[in-house]
Amino acid sequence: SQQGEEDPQALSIQEGENATMNCSYKTSINNLQWYRQNSGRGLVHLILIRSNEREKHSGRLRVTLDTSKKSSSLLITASRAADTASYFCATGIIQGAQKLVFGQGTRLTINP
Amino acid sequence: KAGVTQTPRYLIKTRGQQVTLSCSPISGHRSVSWYQQTPGQGLQFLFEYFSETQRNKGNFPGRFSGRQFSNSRSEMNVSTLELGDSALYLCASSLVGTGPSLDGYTFGSGTRLTVV
């Protein structure tokens, strides 16, 4: 079963607006990562936040992590048409060795 | 700097056949992971290799196997293909891949396998 569950499954907003996606997970994690995927191609790593961090920024991206609630959020500010993609959260789990477990993803559509 | 290279990009196979997919990680990266992506199941972890050793394995049948060579290139093999094996197979490499300092992964573009 999937470790992460993302909400919403799909999101459609106007260009320039902010987009917020949420991720919940079940087990203890070492870190949480967000990835973007365009049209069934490879995933692109966006940002990694470690379990002892609460917030992290990278350009127009802001990620928060609440380990007590086992949840994370990804905020994309001032969205652009090029941000249209699927966004996945992935939890980094150490089970002897590393393992990334992905959520089902949020399909984000930015309307011009 | 070259990215993660997966070959072939597309593949069509018949049920019962076997297939081998290849992944060349970023130079210097020693950890290679494989994922299967389908519309129904999403991204499922297959296995992870580090320095030619399989360190972690997902919940897939024994028909799915892999290996890693001394130059860190990795192959995965699926024997006795089933229709349900149709998927996008993604390979990802990372620099360290050990201990608590888990790095972000760099993914290849994937191999789209269609079983008919």
Tab-separated table of C-alpha atoms in Angstrom:
chain	number	residue	atom	x	y	z
A	1	SER	CA	0.000	0.000	0.000
A	2	GLN	CA	1.075	3.552	-0.573
A	3	GLN	CA	2.746	5.339	2.292
A	4	GLY	CA	1.671	8.784	1.211
A	5	GLU	CA	-1.743	10.057	0.355
A	6	GLU	CA	-2.049	13.329	-1.460
A	7	ASP	CA	-4.814	15.818	-1.422
A	8	PRO	CA	-6.330	16.965	-3.622
A	9	GLN	CA	-6.012	14.390	-6.401
A	10	ALA	CA	-6.507	17.144	-8.938
A	11	LEU	CA	-6.253	20.914	-8.726
A	12	SER	CA	-7.043	23.508	-11.369
A	13	ILE	CA	-6.213	27.181	-10.818
A	14	GLN	CA	-5.605	30.375	-12.757
A	15	GLU	CA	-2.127	31.502	-13.672
A	16	GLY	CA	-0.717	33.740	-10.995
A	17	GLU	CA	-2.607	32.104	-8.156
A	18	ASN	CA	-0.956	30.000	-5.467
A	19	ALA	CA	-1.293	26.222	-5.446
A	20	THR	CA	-1.219	24.149	-2.289
A	21	MET	CA	-0.919	20.386	-2.213
A	22	ASN	CA	-0.969	18.221	0.882
A	23	CYS	CA	0.570	14.893	1.709
A	24	SER	CA	-0.074	12.581	4.629
A	25	TYR	CA	1.936	9.521	5.523
A	26	LYS	CA	1.745	6.655	7.951
A	27	THR	CA	5.128	5.603	9.315
A	28	SER	CA	8.178	7.342	10.721
A	29	ILE	CA	10.314	8.945	8.094
A	30	ASN	CA	13.843	10.187	7.670
A	31	ASN	CA	12.852	12.858	5.184
A	32	LEU	CA	10.126	13.825	2.763
A	33	GLN	CA	10.659	14.825	-0.843
A	34	TRP	CA	8.536	16.385	-3.540
A	35	TYR	CA	8.816	15.530	-7.218
A	36	ARG	CA	7.204	16.808	-10.400
A	37	GLN	CA	6.307	14.690	-13.422
A	38	ASN	CA	5.300	16.005	-16.814
A	39	SER	CA	3.069	13.796	-18.963
A	40	GLY	CA	4.345	10.349	-17.981
A	41	ARG	CA	7.990	11.257	-18.234
A	42	GLY	CA	10.675	10.979	-15.576
A	43	LEU	CA	10.295	12.618	-12.213
A	44	VAL	CA	12.143	15.790	-11.343
A	45	HIS	CA	13.296	16.315	-7.785
A	46	LEU	CA	11.993	19.600	-6.384
A	47	ILE	CA	12.851	19.762	-2.723
A	48	LEU	CA	13.820	17.588	0.238
A	49	ILE	CA	12.929	18.349	3.828
A	50	ARG	CA	14.462	16.371	6.660
A	51	SER	CA	12.448	15.057	9.576
A	52	ASN	CA	13.972	17.596	11.967
A	53	GLU	CA	13.054	20.549	9.724
A	54	ARG	CA	9.697	22.292	9.727
A	55	GLU	CA	9.847	24.503	6.674
A	56	LYS	CA	11.974	24.882	3.594
A	57	HIS	CA	11.977	27.252	0.645
A	58	SER	CA	13.309	26.949	-2.879
A	59	GLY	CA	12.422	29.723	-5.308
A	60	ARG	CA	8.623	29.776	-5.611
A	61	LEU	CA	8.307	26.573	-3.613
A	62	ARG	CA	7.603	26.349	0.078
A	63	VAL	CA	7.396	23.026	1.873
A	64	THR	CA	6.264	22.428	5.419
A	65	LEU	CA	6.531	19.271	7.461
A	66	ASP	CA	4.594	18.392	10.601
A	67	THR	CA	5.894	15.097	11.914
A	68	SER	CA	3.390	15.063	14.789
A	69	LYS	CA	0.567	15.046	12.252
A	70	LYS	CA	2.537	13.037	9.704
A	71	SER	CA	1.768	15.559	7.034
A	72	SER	CA	3.468	17.895	4.602
A	73	SER	CA	2.365	20.614	2.246
A	74	LEU	CA	3.825	22.034	-0.946
A	75	LEU	CA	3.001	25.610	-1.854
A	76	ILE	CA	3.757	26.954	-5.319
A	77	THR	CA	3.425	30.709	-5.408
A	78	ALA	CA	2.607	32.841	-8.443
A	79	SER	CA	1.851	29.786	-10.570
A	80	ARG	CA	2.749	29.641	-14.257
A	81	ALA	CA	1.412	27.548	-17.122
A	82	ALA	CA	4.703	25.620	-17.090
A	83	ASP	CA	3.897	24.404	-13.567
A	84	THR	CA	1.181	22.175	-15.041
A	85	ALA	CA	2.251	18.666	-14.050
A	86	SER	CA	1.700	15.909	-11.529
A	87	TYR	CA	3.291	16.425	-8.136
A	88	PHE	CA	4.295	13.561	-5.896
A	89	CYS	CA	5.399	13.428	-2.313
A	90	ALA	CA	7.810	10.672	-1.390
A	91	THR	CA	8.804	9.611	2.077
A	92	GLY	CA	12.372	8.563	2.705
A	93	ILE	CA	12.379	5.491	4.882
A	94	ILE	CA	15.339	3.664	6.274
A	95	GLN	CA	14.620	-0.072	6.361
A	96	GLY	CA	18.124	-1.418	6.462
A	97	ALA	CA	18.766	0.698	3.415
A	98	GLN	CA	17.071	3.618	1.801
A	99	LYS	CA	13.695	3.415	0.213
A	100	LEU	CA	11.454	6.127	-1.219
A	101	VAL	CA	7.728	5.495	-1.027
A	102	PHE	CA	5.567	7.652	-3.259
A	103	GLY	CA	2.063	8.963	-2.896
A	104	GLN	CA	-0.499	8.815	-5.689
A	105	GLY	CA	0.167	12.389	-6.724
A	106	THR	CA	-1.759	15.572	-7.358
A	107	ARG	CA	-2.524	16.580	-10.924
A	108	LEU	CA	-2.070	20.364	-11.129
A	109	THR	CA	-3.433	22.340	-14.068
A	110	ILE	CA	-2.616	26.013	-14.454
A	111	ASN	CA	-5.070	27.813	-16.716
A	112	PRO	CA	-3.729	30.819	-18.660
B	1	LYS	CA	26.874	16.384	-17.005
B	2	ALA	CA	24.824	13.528	-18.429
B	3	GLY	CA	21.631	12.567	-16.633
B	4	VAL	CA	20.242	9.143	-15.930
B	5	THR	CA	19.927	7.204	-19.165
B	6	GLN	CA	17.366	4.490	-19.628
B	7	THR	CA	17.164	2.256	-22.654
B	8	PRO	CA	15.120	1.474	-24.556
B	9	ARG	CA	12.507	4.245	-24.326
B	10	TYR	CA	9.703	2.097	-25.668
B	11	LEU	CA	9.242	-1.637	-25.857
B	12	ILE	CA	6.470	-3.929	-27.008
B	13	LYS	CA	6.596	-7.544	-25.912
B	14	THR	CA	4.300	-10.542	-26.070
B	15	ARG	CA	2.949	-12.352	-23.028
B	16	GLY	CA	5.330	-15.033	-21.848
B	17	GLN	CA	8.435	-13.330	-23.192
B	18	GLN	CA	11.133	-11.808	-21.064
B	19	VAL	CA	12.579	-8.323	-21.162
B	20	THR	CA	15.717	-6.572	-19.954
B	21	LEU	CA	15.804	-2.861	-19.258
B	22	SER	CA	18.952	-0.850	-18.766
B	23	CYS	CA	19.809	2.148	-16.623
B	24	SER	CA	23.015	4.171	-16.559
B	25	PRO	CA	23.165	6.422	-13.498
B	26	ILE	CA	24.813	9.782	-13.215
B	27	SER	CA	28.567	9.444	-13.082
B	28	GLY	CA	29.642	8.983	-9.485
B	29	HIS	CA	26.232	7.867	-8.270
B	30	ARG	CA	26.389	4.426	-6.744
B	31	SER	CA	22.778	3.885	-5.744
B	32	VAL	CA	20.235	2.868	-8.363
B	33	SER	CA	16.559	2.292	-7.634
B	34	TRP	CA	13.826	0.969	-9.898
B	35	TYR	CA	10.145	1.889	-9.842
B	36	GLN	CA	7.116	0.699	-11.739
B	37	GLN	CA	4.450	3.274	-12.549
B	38	THR	CA	0.938	2.337	-13.604
B	39	PRO	CA	-2.292	4.371	-13.615
B	40	GLY	CA	-3.873	2.046	-11.088
B	41	GLN	CA	-1.059	1.409	-8.616
B	42	GLY	CA	0.969	4.573	-9.024
B	43	LEU	CA	4.705	4.458	-8.331
B	44	GLN	CA	5.749	1.172	-6.792
B	45	PHE	CA	9.253	0.476	-5.513
B	46	LEU	CA	10.904	-2.532	-7.149
B	47	PHE	CA	14.432	-2.662	-5.744
B	48	GLU	CA	17.534	-0.674	-4.932
B	49	TYR	CA	21.165	-1.480	-5.630
B	50	PHE	CA	24.291	-0.044	-4.139
B	51	SER	CA	27.797	-1.177	-5.051
B	52	GLU	CA	26.481	-4.198	-6.923
B	53	THR	CA	24.400	-5.382	-3.957
B	54	GLN	CA	20.629	-5.397	-3.731
B	55	ARG	CA	19.881	-3.654	-0.479
B	56	ASN	CA	16.138	-3.345	-0.623
B	57	LYS	CA	13.312	-5.012	-2.460
B	58	GLY	CA	9.653	-4.171	-2.937
B	59	ASN	CA	6.686	-6.503	-3.010
B	60	PHE	CA	6.991	-7.864	-6.513
B	61	PRO	CA	7.059	-11.499	-7.613
B	62	GLY	CA	10.313	-13.271	-8.340
B	63	ARG	CA	9.774	-12.701	-12.070
B	64	PHE	CA	11.204	-9.253	-11.437
B	65	SER	CA	14.933	-9.253	-10.883
B	66	GLY	CA	17.820	-6.902	-11.265
B	67	ARG	CA	21.509	-6.478	-10.994
B	68	GLN	CA	24.134	-3.798	-10.850
B	69	PHE	CA	27.521	-3.826	-12.476
B	70	SER	CA	30.839	-2.525	-11.186
B	71	ASN	CA	30.382	0.699	-13.164
B	72	SER	CA	27.029	1.217	-11.344
B	73	ARG	CA	24.967	0.574	-14.452
B	74	SER	CA	21.930	-1.477	-13.619
B	75	GLU	CA	19.595	-3.801	-15.449
B	76	MET	CA	16.230	-5.135	-14.511
B	77	ASN	CA	14.712	-8.243	-15.980
B	78	VAL	CA	11.129	-9.370	-16.109
B	79	SER	CA	10.522	-12.962	-17.109
B	80	THR	CA	7.292	-14.589	-18.278
B	81	LEU	CA	5.653	-11.267	-19.014
B	82	GLU	CA	2.023	-10.710	-18.134
B	83	LEU	CA	-0.376	-8.100	-19.468
B	84	GLY	CA	-0.322	-6.423	-16.064
B	85	ASP	CA	3.404	-5.758	-16.403
B	86	SER	CA	2.630	-3.023	-18.910
B	87	ALA	CA	3.924	0.104	-17.240
B	88	LEU	CA	6.448	2.894	-17.218
B	89	TYR	CA	9.613	1.626	-15.557
B	90	LEU	CA	11.672	4.355	-13.964
B	91	CYS	CA	15.206	4.205	-12.753
B	92	ALA	CA	16.652	6.695	-10.285
B	93	SER	CA	20.165	7.288	-9.095
B	94	SER	CA	21.504	9.043	-6.039
B	95	LEU	CA	24.930	9.967	-4.810
B	96	VAL	CA	25.179	8.462	-1.390
B	97	GLY	CA	22.182	6.290	-0.772
B	98	THR	CA	23.263	5.166	2.651
B	99	GLY	CA	22.425	5.985	6.215
B	100	PRO	CA	20.163	8.814	7.290
B	101	SER	CA	21.379	11.380	4.789
B	102	LEU	CA	19.027	10.416	2.031
B	103	ASP	CA	19.603	12.545	-1.030
B	104	GLY	CA	17.179	13.523	-3.689
B	105	TYR	CA	16.963	11.132	-6.578
B	106	THR	CA	17.618	11.879	-10.228
B	107	PHE	CA	15.241	9.974	-12.443
B	108	GLY	CA	15.622	8.809	-15.983
B	109	SER	CA	12.882	9.334	-18.571
B	110	GLY	CA	11.745	5.777	-18.181
B	111	THR	CA	11.077	2.781	-20.379
B	112	ARG	CA	7.475	2.334	-21.431
B	113	LEU	CA	6.793	-1.376	-21.675
B	114	THR	CA	3.672	-2.641	-23.379
B	115	VAL	CA	2.810	-6.313	-23.104
B	116	VAL	CA	0.374	-7.624	-25.711
